[in-house]
Coordinates of C-alpha atoms in Angstrom, one line a residue:
X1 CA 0.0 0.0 0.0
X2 CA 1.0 3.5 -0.6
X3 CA 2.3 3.9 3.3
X4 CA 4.9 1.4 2.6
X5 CA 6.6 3.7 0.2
X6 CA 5.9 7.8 -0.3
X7 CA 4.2 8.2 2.8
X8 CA 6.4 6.8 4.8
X9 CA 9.5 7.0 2.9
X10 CA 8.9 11.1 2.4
X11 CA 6.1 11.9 5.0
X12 CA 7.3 9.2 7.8
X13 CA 10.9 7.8 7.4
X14 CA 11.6 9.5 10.4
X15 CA 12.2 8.2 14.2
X16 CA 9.0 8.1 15.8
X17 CA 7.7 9.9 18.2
X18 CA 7.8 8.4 21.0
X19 CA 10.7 7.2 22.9
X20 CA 10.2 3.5 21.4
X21 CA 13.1 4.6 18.8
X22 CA 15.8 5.4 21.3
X23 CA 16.0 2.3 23.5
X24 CA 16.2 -1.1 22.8
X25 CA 13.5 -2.9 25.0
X26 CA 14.0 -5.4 27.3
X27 CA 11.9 -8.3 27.9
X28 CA 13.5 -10.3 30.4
X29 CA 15.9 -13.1 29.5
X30 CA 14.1 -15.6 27.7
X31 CA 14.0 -15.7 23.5
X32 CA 16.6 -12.5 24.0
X33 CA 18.5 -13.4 20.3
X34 CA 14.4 -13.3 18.9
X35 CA 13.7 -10.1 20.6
X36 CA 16.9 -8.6 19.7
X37 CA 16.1 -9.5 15.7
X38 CA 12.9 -8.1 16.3
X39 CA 13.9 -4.7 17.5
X40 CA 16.7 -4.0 14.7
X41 CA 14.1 -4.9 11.9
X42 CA 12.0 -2.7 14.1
X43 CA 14.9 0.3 14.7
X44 CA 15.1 -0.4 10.6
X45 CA 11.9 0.3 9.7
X46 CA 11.2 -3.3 8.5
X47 CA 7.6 -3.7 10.1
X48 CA 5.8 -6.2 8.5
X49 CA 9.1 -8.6 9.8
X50 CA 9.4 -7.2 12.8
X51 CA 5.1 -7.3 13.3
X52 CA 5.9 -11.0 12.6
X53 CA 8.5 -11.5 15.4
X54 CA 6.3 -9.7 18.1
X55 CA 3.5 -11.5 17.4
X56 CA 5.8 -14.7 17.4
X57 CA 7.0 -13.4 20.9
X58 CA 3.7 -12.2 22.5
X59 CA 1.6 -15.0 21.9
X60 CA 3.5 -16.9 24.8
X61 CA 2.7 -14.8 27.2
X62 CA -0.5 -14.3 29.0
X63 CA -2.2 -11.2 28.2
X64 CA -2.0 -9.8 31.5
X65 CA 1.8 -10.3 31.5
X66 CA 3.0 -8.8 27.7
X67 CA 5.2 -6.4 28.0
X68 CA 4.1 -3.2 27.4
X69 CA 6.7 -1.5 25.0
X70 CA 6.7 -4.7 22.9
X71 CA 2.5 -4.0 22.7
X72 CA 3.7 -0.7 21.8
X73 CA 6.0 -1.5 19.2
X74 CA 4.2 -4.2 17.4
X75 CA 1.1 -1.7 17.2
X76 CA 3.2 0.8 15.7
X77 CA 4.1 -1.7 12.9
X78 CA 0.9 -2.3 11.9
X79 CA 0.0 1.7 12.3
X80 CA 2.8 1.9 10.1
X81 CA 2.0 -0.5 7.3
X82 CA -2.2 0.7 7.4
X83 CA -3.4 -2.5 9.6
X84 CA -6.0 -0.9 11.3
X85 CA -7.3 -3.2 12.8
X86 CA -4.8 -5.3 14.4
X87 CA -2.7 -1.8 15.2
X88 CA -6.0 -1.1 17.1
X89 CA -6.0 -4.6 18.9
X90 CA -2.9 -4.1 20.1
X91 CA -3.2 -0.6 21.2
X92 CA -6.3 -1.3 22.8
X93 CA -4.5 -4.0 24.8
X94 CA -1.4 -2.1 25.5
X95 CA -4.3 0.4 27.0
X96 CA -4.9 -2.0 29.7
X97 CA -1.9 -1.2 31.5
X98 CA -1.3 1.4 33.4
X99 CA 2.6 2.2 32.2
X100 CA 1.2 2.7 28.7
X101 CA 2.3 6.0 26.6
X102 CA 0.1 8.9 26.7
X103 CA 0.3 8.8 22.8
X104 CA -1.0 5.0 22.7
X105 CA -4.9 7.1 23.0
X106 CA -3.7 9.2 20.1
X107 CA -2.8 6.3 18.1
X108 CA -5.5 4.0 19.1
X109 CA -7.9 7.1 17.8
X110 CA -6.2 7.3 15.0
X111 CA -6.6 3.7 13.9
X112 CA -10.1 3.5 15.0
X113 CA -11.2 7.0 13.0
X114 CA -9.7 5.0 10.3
X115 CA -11.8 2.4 10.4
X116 CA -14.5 4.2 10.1
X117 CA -15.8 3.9 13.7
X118 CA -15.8 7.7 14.9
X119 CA -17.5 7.3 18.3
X120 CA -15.4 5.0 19.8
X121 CA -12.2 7.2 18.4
X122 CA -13.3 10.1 19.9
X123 CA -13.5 8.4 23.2
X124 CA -9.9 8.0 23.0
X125 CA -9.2 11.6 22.2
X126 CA -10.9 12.4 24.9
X127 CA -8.9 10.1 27.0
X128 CA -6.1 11.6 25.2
X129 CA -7.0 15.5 25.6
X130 CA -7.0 14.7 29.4
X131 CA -3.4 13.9 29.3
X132 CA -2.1 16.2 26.3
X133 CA -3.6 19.6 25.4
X134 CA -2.4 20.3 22.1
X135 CA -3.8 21.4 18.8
X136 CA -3.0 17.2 17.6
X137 CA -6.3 16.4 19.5
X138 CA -8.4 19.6 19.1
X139 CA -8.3 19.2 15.3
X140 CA -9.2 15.4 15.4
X141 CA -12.1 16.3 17.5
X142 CA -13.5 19.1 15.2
X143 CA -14.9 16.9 12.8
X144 CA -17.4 15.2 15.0
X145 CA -19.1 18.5 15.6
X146 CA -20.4 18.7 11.9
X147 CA -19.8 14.7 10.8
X148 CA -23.0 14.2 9.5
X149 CA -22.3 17.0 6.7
X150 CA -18.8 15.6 6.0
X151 CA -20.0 12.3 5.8
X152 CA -23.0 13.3 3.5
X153 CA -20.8 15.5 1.1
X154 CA -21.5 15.3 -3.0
X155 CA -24.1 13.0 -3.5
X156 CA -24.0 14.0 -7.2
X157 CA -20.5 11.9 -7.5
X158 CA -19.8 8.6 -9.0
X159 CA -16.8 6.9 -7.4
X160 CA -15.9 3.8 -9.4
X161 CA -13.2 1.5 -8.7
X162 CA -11.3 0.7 -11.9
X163 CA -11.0 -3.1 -11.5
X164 CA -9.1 -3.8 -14.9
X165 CA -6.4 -1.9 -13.5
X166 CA -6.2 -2.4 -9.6
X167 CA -5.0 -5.9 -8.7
X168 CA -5.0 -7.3 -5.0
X169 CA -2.3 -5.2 -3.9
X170 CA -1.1 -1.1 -4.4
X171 CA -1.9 0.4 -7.3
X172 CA -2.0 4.3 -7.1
X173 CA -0.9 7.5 -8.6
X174 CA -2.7 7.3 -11.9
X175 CA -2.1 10.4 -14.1
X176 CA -3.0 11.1 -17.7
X177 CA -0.5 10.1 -20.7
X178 CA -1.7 11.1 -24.0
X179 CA -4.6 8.7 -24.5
X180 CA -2.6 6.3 -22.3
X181 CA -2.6 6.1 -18.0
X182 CA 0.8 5.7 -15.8
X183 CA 0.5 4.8 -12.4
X184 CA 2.2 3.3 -10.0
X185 CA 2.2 -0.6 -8.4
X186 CA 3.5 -3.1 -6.6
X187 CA 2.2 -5.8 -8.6
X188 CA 4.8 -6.8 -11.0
X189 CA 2.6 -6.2 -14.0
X190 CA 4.1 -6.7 -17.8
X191 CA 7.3 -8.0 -18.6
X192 CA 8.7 -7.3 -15.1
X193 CA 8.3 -10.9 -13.9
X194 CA 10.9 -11.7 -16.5
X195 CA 13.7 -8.7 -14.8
X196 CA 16.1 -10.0 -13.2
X197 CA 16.1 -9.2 -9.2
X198 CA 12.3 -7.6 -9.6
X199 CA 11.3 -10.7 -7.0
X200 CA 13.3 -8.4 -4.2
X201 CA 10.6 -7.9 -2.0
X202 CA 10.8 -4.5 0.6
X203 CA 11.5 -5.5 4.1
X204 CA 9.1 -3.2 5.5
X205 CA 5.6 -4.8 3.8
X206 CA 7.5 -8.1 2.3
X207 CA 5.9 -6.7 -0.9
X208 CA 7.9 -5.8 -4.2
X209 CA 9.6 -2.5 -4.8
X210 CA 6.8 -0.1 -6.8
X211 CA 7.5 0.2 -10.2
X212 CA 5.7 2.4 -13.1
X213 CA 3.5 1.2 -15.1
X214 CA 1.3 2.7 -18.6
X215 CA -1.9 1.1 -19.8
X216 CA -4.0 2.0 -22.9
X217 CA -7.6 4.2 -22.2
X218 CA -10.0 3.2 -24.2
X219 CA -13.6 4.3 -24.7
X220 CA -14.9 2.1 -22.6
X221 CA -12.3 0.0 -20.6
X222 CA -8.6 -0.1 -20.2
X223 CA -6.3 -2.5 -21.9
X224 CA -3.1 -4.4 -21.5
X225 CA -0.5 -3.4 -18.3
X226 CA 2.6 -2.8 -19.6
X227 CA 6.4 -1.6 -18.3
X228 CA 6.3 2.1 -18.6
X229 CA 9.8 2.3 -19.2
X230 CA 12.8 0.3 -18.7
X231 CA 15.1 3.2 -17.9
X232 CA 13.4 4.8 -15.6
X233 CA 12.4 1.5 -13.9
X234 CA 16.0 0.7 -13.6
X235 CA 16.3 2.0 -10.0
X236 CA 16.0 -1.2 -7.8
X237 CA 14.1 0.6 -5.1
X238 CA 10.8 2.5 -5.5
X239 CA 9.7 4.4 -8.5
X240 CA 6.9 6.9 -8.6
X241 CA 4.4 8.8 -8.8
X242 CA 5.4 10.9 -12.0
X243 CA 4.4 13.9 -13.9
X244 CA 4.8 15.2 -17.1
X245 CA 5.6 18.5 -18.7
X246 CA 2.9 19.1 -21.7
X247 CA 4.9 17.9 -24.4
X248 CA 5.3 14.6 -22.7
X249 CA 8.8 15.2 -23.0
X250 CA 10.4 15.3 -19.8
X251 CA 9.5 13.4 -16.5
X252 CA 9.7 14.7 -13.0
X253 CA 10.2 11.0 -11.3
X254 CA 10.1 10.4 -7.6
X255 CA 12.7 7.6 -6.5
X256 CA 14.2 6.1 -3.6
X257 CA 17.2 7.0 -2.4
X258 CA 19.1 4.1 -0.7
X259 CA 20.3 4.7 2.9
X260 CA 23.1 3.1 4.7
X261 CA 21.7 -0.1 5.8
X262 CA 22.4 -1.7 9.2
X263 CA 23.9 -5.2 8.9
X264 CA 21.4 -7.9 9.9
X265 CA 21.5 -11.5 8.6
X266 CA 17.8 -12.3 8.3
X267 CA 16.8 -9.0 5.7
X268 CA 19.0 -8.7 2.2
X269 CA 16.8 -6.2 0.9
X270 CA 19.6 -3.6 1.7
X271 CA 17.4 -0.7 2.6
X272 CA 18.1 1.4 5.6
X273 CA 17.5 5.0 6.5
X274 CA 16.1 6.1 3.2
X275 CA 15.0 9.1 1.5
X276 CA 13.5 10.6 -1.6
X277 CA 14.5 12.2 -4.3
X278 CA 13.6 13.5 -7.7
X279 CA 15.2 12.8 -11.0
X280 CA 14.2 14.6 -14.3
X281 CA 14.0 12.5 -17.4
X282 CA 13.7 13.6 -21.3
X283 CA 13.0 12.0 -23.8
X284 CA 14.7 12.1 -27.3
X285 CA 13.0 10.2 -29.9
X286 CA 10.9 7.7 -28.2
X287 CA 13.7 6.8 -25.9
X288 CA 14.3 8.0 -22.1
X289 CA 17.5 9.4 -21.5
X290 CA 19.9 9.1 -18.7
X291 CA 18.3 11.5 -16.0
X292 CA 19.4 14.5 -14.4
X293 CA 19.0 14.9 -10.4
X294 CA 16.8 17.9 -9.2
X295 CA 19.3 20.3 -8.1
X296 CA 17.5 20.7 -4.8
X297 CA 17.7 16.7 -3.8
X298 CA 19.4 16.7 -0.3
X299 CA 21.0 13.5 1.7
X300 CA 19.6 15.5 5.0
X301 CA 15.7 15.6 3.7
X302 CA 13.5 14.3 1.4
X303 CA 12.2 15.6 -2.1
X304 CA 9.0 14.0 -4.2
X305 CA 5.5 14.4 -5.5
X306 CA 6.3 16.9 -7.7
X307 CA 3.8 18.3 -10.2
X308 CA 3.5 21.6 -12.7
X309 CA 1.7 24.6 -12.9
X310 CA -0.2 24.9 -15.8
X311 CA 2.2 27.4 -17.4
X312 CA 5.1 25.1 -16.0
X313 CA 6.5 27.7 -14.6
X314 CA 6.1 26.9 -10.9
X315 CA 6.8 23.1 -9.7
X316 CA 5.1 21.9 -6.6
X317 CA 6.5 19.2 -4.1
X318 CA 6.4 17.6 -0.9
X319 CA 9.8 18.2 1.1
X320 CA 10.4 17.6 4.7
X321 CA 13.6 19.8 4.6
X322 CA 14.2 22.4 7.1
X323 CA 12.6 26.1 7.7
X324 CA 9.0 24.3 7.4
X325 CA 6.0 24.3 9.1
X326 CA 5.5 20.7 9.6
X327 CA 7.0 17.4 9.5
X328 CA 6.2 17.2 5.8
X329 CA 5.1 20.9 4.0
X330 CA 4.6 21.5 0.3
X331 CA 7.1 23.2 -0.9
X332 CA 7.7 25.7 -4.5
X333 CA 10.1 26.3 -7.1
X334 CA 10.2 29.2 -9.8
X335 CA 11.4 28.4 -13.4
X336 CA 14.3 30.9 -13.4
X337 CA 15.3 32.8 -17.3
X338 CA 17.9 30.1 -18.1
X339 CA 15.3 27.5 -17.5
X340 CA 16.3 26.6 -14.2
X341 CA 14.7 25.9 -10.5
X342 CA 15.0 28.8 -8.1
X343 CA 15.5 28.2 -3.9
X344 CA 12.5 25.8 -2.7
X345 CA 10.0 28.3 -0.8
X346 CA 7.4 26.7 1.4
X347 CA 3.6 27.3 0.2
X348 CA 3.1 29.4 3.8
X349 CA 0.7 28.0 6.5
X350 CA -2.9 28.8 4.8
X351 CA -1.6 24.8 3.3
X352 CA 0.8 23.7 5.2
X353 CA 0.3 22.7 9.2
X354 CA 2.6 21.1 12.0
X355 CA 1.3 17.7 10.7
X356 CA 1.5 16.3 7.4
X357 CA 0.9 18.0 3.8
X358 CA 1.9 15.7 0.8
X359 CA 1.0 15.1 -3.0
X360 CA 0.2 18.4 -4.2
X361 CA -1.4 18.5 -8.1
X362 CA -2.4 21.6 -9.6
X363 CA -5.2 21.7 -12.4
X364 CA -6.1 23.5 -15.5
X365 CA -7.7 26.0 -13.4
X366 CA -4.4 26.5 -11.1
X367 CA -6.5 25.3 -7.9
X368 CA -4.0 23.0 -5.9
X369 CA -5.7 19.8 -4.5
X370 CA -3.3 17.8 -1.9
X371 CA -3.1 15.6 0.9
X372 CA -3.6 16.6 4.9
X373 CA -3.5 15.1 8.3
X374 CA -3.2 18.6 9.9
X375 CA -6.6 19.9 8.7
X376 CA -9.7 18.5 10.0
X377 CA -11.0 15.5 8.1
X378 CA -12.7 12.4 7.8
X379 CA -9.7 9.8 8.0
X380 CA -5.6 9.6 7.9
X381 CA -5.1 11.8 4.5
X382 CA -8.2 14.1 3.2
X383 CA -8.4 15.7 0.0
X384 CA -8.4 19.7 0.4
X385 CA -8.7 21.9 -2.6
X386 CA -7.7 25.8 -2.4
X387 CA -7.3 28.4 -4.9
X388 CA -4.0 30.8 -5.3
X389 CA -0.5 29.9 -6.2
X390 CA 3.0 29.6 -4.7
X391 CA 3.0 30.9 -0.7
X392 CA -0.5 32.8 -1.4
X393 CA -3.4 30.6 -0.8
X394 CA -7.2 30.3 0.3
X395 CA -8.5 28.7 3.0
X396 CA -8.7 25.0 1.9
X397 CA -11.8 23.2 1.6
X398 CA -12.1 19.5 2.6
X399 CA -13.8 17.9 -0.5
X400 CA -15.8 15.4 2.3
X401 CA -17.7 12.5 1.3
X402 CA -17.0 10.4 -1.2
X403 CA -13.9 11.6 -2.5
X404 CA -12.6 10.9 1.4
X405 CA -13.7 8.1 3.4
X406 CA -12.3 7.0 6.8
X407 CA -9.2 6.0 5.6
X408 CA -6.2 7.5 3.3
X409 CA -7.5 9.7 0.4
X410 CA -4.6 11.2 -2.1
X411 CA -3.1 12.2 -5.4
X412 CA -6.1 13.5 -7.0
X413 CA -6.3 14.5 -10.6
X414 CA -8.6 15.6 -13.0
X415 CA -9.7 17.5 -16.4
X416 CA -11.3 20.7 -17.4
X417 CA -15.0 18.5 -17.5
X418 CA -14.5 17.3 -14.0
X419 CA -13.5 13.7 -15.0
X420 CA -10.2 12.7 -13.0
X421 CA -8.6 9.7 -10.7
X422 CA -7.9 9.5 -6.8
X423 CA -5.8 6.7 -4.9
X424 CA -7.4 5.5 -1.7
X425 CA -7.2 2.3 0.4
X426 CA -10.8 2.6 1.4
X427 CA -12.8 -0.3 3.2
X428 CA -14.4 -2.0 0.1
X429 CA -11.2 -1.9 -2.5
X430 CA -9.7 -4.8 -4.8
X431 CA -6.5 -4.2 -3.3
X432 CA -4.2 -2.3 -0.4
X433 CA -4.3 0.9 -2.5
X434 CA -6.4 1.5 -5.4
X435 CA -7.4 3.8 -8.2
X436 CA -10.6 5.3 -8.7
X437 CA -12.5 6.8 -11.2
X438 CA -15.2 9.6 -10.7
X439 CA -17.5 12.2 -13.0
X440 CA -19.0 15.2 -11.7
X441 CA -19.5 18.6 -12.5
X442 CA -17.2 21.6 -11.7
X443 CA -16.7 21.9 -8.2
X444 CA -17.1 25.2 -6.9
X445 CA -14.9 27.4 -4.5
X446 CA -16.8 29.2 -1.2
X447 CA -16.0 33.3 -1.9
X448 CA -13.3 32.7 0.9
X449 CA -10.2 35.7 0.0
X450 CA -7.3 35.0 -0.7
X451 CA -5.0 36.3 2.3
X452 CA -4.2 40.0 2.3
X453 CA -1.0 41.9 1.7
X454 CA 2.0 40.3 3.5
X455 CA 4.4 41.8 5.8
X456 CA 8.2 40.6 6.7
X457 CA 8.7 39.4 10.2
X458 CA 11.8 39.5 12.2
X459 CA 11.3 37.7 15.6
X460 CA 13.7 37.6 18.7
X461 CA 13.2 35.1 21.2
X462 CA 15.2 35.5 24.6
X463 CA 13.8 32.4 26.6
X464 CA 16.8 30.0 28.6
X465 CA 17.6 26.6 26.8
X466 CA 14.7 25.1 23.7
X467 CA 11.6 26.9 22.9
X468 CA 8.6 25.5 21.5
X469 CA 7.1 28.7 19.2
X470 CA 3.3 28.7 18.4
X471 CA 2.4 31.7 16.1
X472 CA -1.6 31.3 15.5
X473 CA -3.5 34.0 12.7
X474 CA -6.8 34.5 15.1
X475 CA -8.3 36.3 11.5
X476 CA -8.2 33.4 9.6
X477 CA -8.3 30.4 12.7
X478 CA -4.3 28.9 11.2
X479 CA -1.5 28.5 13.0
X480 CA 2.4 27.0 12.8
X481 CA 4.6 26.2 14.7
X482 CA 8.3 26.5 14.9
X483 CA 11.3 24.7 17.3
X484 CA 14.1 27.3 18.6
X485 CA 17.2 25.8 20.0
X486 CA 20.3 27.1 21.1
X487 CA 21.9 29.6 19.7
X488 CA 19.5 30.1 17.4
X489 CA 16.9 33.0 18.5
X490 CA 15.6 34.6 16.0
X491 CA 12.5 33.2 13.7
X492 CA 12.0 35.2 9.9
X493 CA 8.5 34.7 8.3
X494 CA 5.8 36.8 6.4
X495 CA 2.5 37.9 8.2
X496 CA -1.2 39.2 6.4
X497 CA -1.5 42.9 6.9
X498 CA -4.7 44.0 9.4
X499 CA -4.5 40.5 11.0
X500 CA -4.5 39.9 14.5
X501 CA -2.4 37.2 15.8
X502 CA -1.2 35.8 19.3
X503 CA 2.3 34.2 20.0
X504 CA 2.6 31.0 22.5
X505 CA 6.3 29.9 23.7
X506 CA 6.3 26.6 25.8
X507 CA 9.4 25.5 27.5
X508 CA 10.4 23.4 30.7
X509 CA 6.9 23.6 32.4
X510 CA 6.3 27.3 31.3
X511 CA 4.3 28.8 29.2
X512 CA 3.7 32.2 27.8
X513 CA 1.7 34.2 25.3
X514 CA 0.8 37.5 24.0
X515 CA -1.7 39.2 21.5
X516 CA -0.1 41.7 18.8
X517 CA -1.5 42.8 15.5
X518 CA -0.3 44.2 11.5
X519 CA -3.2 46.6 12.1
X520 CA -1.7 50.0 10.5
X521 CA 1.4 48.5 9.6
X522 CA 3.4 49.9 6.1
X523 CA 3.5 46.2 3.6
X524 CA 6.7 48.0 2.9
X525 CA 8.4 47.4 5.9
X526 CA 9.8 44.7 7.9
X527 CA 8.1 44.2 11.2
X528 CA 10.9 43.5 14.3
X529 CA 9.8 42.5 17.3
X530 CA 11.1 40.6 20.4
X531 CA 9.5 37.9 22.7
X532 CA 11.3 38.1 26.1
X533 CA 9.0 35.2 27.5
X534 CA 10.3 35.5 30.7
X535 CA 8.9 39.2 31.0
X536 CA 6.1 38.6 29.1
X537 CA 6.3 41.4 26.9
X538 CA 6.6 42.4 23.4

C-alpha cells in the first residue's frame, strides 16, 4: 500500500515519536536473540518482519503479562504499514496497562477514526485531551461536531473503482499520458516478472519494490498493463508517482534513495534509512535518457510528489527539509530565465500545518488539490482543494464524502469536464491501494479571500535553553509552529497585513503568550519585534 513507500519514505521515514526509537527494550531473559532480531528490523523500519517477530514473541505470554513497550511497538508496525485493525488490537491491549504512553490514545484514535468507527475514536481523544492539550487532538475532535455533513458530502458523484487496473495489492498514482494512464504498483505487471532481481521484496511490507506502469484508455475500458519504461524503472528501489511537462517530453520522477543499511542477517533487501529524491527525465525520440537529479535533492531531507503549474512555470512538491511548518510541508520552485529551478519556498501556513501536507497537483484552473493530516478530516489523509498559487493561498476546503472516506484519500487528478482519478485504500477496494475513477460537474470554491497583503517578520526570542514557538492567525483560525534551540533565537516569516495574531512559547513547564496585531502596519516594511517570555512582553 502506498504507506509502505511515499508516505512513509517522504512523510514518515523518520524516528517516531515516541521514545520506542531510542532504546532497545528489554523483555527479560528468555527468547533474547528473537527479541533482539525483532527490534533491529523494528529500529530499521522493517515492520511487516518485525510485526511477525512480536507476534511470534507475544503469543506466549499471557495477556496480563505482555510487555508493554513490545505492545507498543508491534502496534506501531501495523500503524505503520495501514493495519488498522490489528494496530488497534494491540493498542487497545497495551491500554490496559497502566505504564502505557500517553500517545497510545492518540494512536488507538487514530486507527479506530480509520476504520471508520468515529464514536469509539473520539473516546480516545478524549482520554487523550485529558493527558495532552495540544492542537494534535483539538483538530481530530472538530470533525465530529459537523460529521454528519462531511460524511454526506457530494451525492451527485460517482466513485468507481477501476478493477481492470487495480489488482490485490497497491496500485496508485494514476495520471494522464496522451490517451494512455501511468500509475504506480506493486504488482509486477508486464514483462517485469521476467527482470532479473524484480522478486526483491521490501523489508518493510514483504511486498515488491513499486515500479511504473502505462496502460492504454479506451472508450470504454482499459487494456493491457505494460512496463512504462525500462530506464526509468531501472532503479532497484521504488519508482513513482510521475508527472509530465505538456509535451510529454520530460518526467519529474520520484525515486528512492538508498540509505546506509544496518547489517542484519535475516533481511537482504539492503534498505536502511532512506529518502527521496527526484530525478528529471527527457525524452529524445521515443527513448528516455539518462536522468538529471533535481538540483535541490538533499542527503539530509526528502524531495517528491512533484507536479506543474499549468504554465510550467512553478513546480510543486512535498519536502520535509528544514525552515518548514510541519514534519512534511509543500514546498515551490520558480522556473528561473535560463530555465532553471530557483530556492524551494514553502507554500506558507494557509496549506501547510505542523502535521502532514503531501502530493500536491495543480489543475487546468491553477486550484491545488493535496493531501492533509493537519486539517480537519474524515480519516488519515483528506483531499483539500484551495485556490491561489505559490506561498498565497485560500483557505482549503475538505472535498468530504466520497472523494474521502475513513481511511487514506490522495493524489487527485482531474480534467477541465471534472472527470479525474484518486488513490485511496478505502474499506471496500480490490487491493491495499487502489485507483478510482469519478464524474462530476465543476466543483465550486466558497467566496473565501485570498490572504491579504504580506508583511516581513523578524522575531527575537530571549527564553533559557529550547523553545517550542506557536504563532496562531486568530483572523483566519491557522497556525504554525516553529522549534528554537540554542543559539538560534531569531525566527523570519511573512505575516497578512490587518491581522491579529497571538504568540505562545512553551518550555520546561512554562508557558507564555501575548496578543499583537499588522493593524496599520506599512507592507513595505519589515516588522521586528522581540518575545522576552520571561517578562512577558513584546
Amino acid at each position: 500500500m502506498i504507506e509502505h513507500y511515499l508516505r512513509i519514505s517522504l512523510i514518515k521515514m523518520k524516528p517516531l515519536i515516541f521514545c520506542l526509537l531510542i532504546t532497545s527494550l528489554s523483555y527479560g531473559q528468555e527468547q533474547p536473540s528473537l527479541v533482539k532480531e525483532a527490534d533491529s528490523h523494528f529500529l530499521r523500519y522493517n515492520y511487516a518482519i518485525a510485526a511477525g517477530l512480536y507476534e511470534k514473541i507475544l503469543k506466549k505470554y499471557a495477556p496480563e503479562k505482555r510487555s508493554v513497550k513490545m505492545m507498543e511497538r508491534l502496534a506501531a508496525c501495523y500503524r505503520e504499514i495501514n493495519r488498522y485493525e490489528l494496530s488497534a488490537r494491540w493498542y487497545g491491549e497495551a491500554l490496559q496497562h497502566t505504564d502505557a504512553a500517553a500517545d497510545d490514545w492518540l494512536f488507538y484514535g487514530d486507527m479506530l477514526k480509520s476504520m471508520g468507527d468515529f464514536e469509539k475514536a473520539r473516546e480516545q481523544y478524549k482520554q487523550y485531551s485529558t493527558k495532552n492539550r495540544n492542537d494534535k487532538v483539538t483538530m481530530r475532535l472538530a470533525v465530529y461536531d459537523s460529521l454528519e455533513n462531511w460524511l454526506s458530502g457530494y451525492n451527485d458523484v460517482k466513485l468507481v473503482n477501476i478493477e481492470s487496473i487495480n489488482s490485490g495489492k497497491s496500485d496508485w498514482g494514476a495520471i494522464q499520458y496522451g490517451n494512455q494512464i501511468v500509475f504506480v504498483s506493486d504488482s509486477l505487471r508486464g514483462n517485469r516478472l521476467d527482470i532479473k532481481n524484480s522478486r526483491k521484496t521490501y523489508g518493510r511490507t514483504k511486498t515488491p519494490f513499486l515500479k511504473l506502469y502505462v496502460i492504454d484508455k479506451g472508450s470504454k475500458d482499459f487494456g493491457y498493463t505494460k512496463d512504462f519504461s525500462d530506464i526509468i524503472n531501472n532503479y532497484p528501489y521504488h519508482i513513482g508517482p510521475v508527472c509530465f511537462s505538456k509535451d510529454r517530453n520530460t518526467a519529474y520522477v520520484t525515486v528512492t534513495r538508498p540509505g546506509i543499511a544496518r547489517s542484519l542477517k535475516s533481511d537482504k533487501s539492503g534498505l536502511g534509512n532512506h529518502k527521496l529524491e527526484l530525478q528529471i527525465f527527457m525524452k529524445k525520440g521515443n527513448k528516455w535518457q539518462t536522468p538529471i537529479p533535481f538540483i535541490y535533492n538533499s542527503m539530509e531531507c526528502s524531495t517528491g510528489h512533484a507536479y506543474l503549474s499549468p504554465d510550467e512555470n512553478t513546480l510543486y512538491f512535498a519536502s520535509d527539509r528544514a525552515g518548514g511548518i510541519g514534519g512534511i510541508d509543500i514546498w515551490y520552485c520558480e522556473r528561473q530565465p535560463d530555465n532553471t529551478w530557483g530556492i524551494p519556498r514553502n507554500c506558507g501556513p494557509a496549506i501547510n500545518t505542523p502535521e502532514d501536507e503531501a502530493f500536491p497537483v495543480v489543475d487546468h484552473e491553477g486550484k491545488l488539490h493535496f493531501s492533509s493530516k493537519g486539517h480537519p478530516g474524515l480519516g488519515g489523509y483528506d483531499l483539500f482543494v484551495s485556490y491561489g498559487d505559490k506561498d498565497h493561498w485560500s483557505a482549503p476546503v475538505n472535498l468530504k464524502a466520497p472523494f474521502n472516506s475513513s481511511a487514506d484519500d490522495f493524489f487527485m487528478v482531474h480534467d477541465a469536464e471534472g472527470n479525474g482519478y484518486l488513490s485511496s485504500n478505502r474499506k471496500g477496494g480490490k487491493g491495499d491501494d487502489d485507483i478510482y475513477r469519478f464524474s462530476r460537474p465543476h466543483i465550486p470554491m466558497p467566496p473565501t479571500p485570498l490572504p491579504s497583503l504580506r508583511i516581513p517578520l523578524v522575531l527575537d526570542i530571549y527564553t533559557p535553553g529550547t523553545v517550542c514557538v506557536y504563532l496562531f492567525n486568530k483572523t483566519r483560525n491557522i497556525g504554525w509552529c516553529y522549534l528554537i534551540e540554542p543559539p538560534s533565537r531569531r525566527i523570519e516569516m511573512m505575516l497578512e497585513s490587518d491581522t491579529d495574531y497571538v504568540l505562545k512559547a512553551n518550555y520546561g513547564n512554562r508557558r507564555d503568550s501575548l496578543l499583537f496585531d499588522t493593524h496599520n502596519v506599512n507592507v513595505k516594511d519589515t516588522l521586528h519585534r522581540s518575545f522576552h517570555a520571561q517578562a512577558n512582553n513584546m
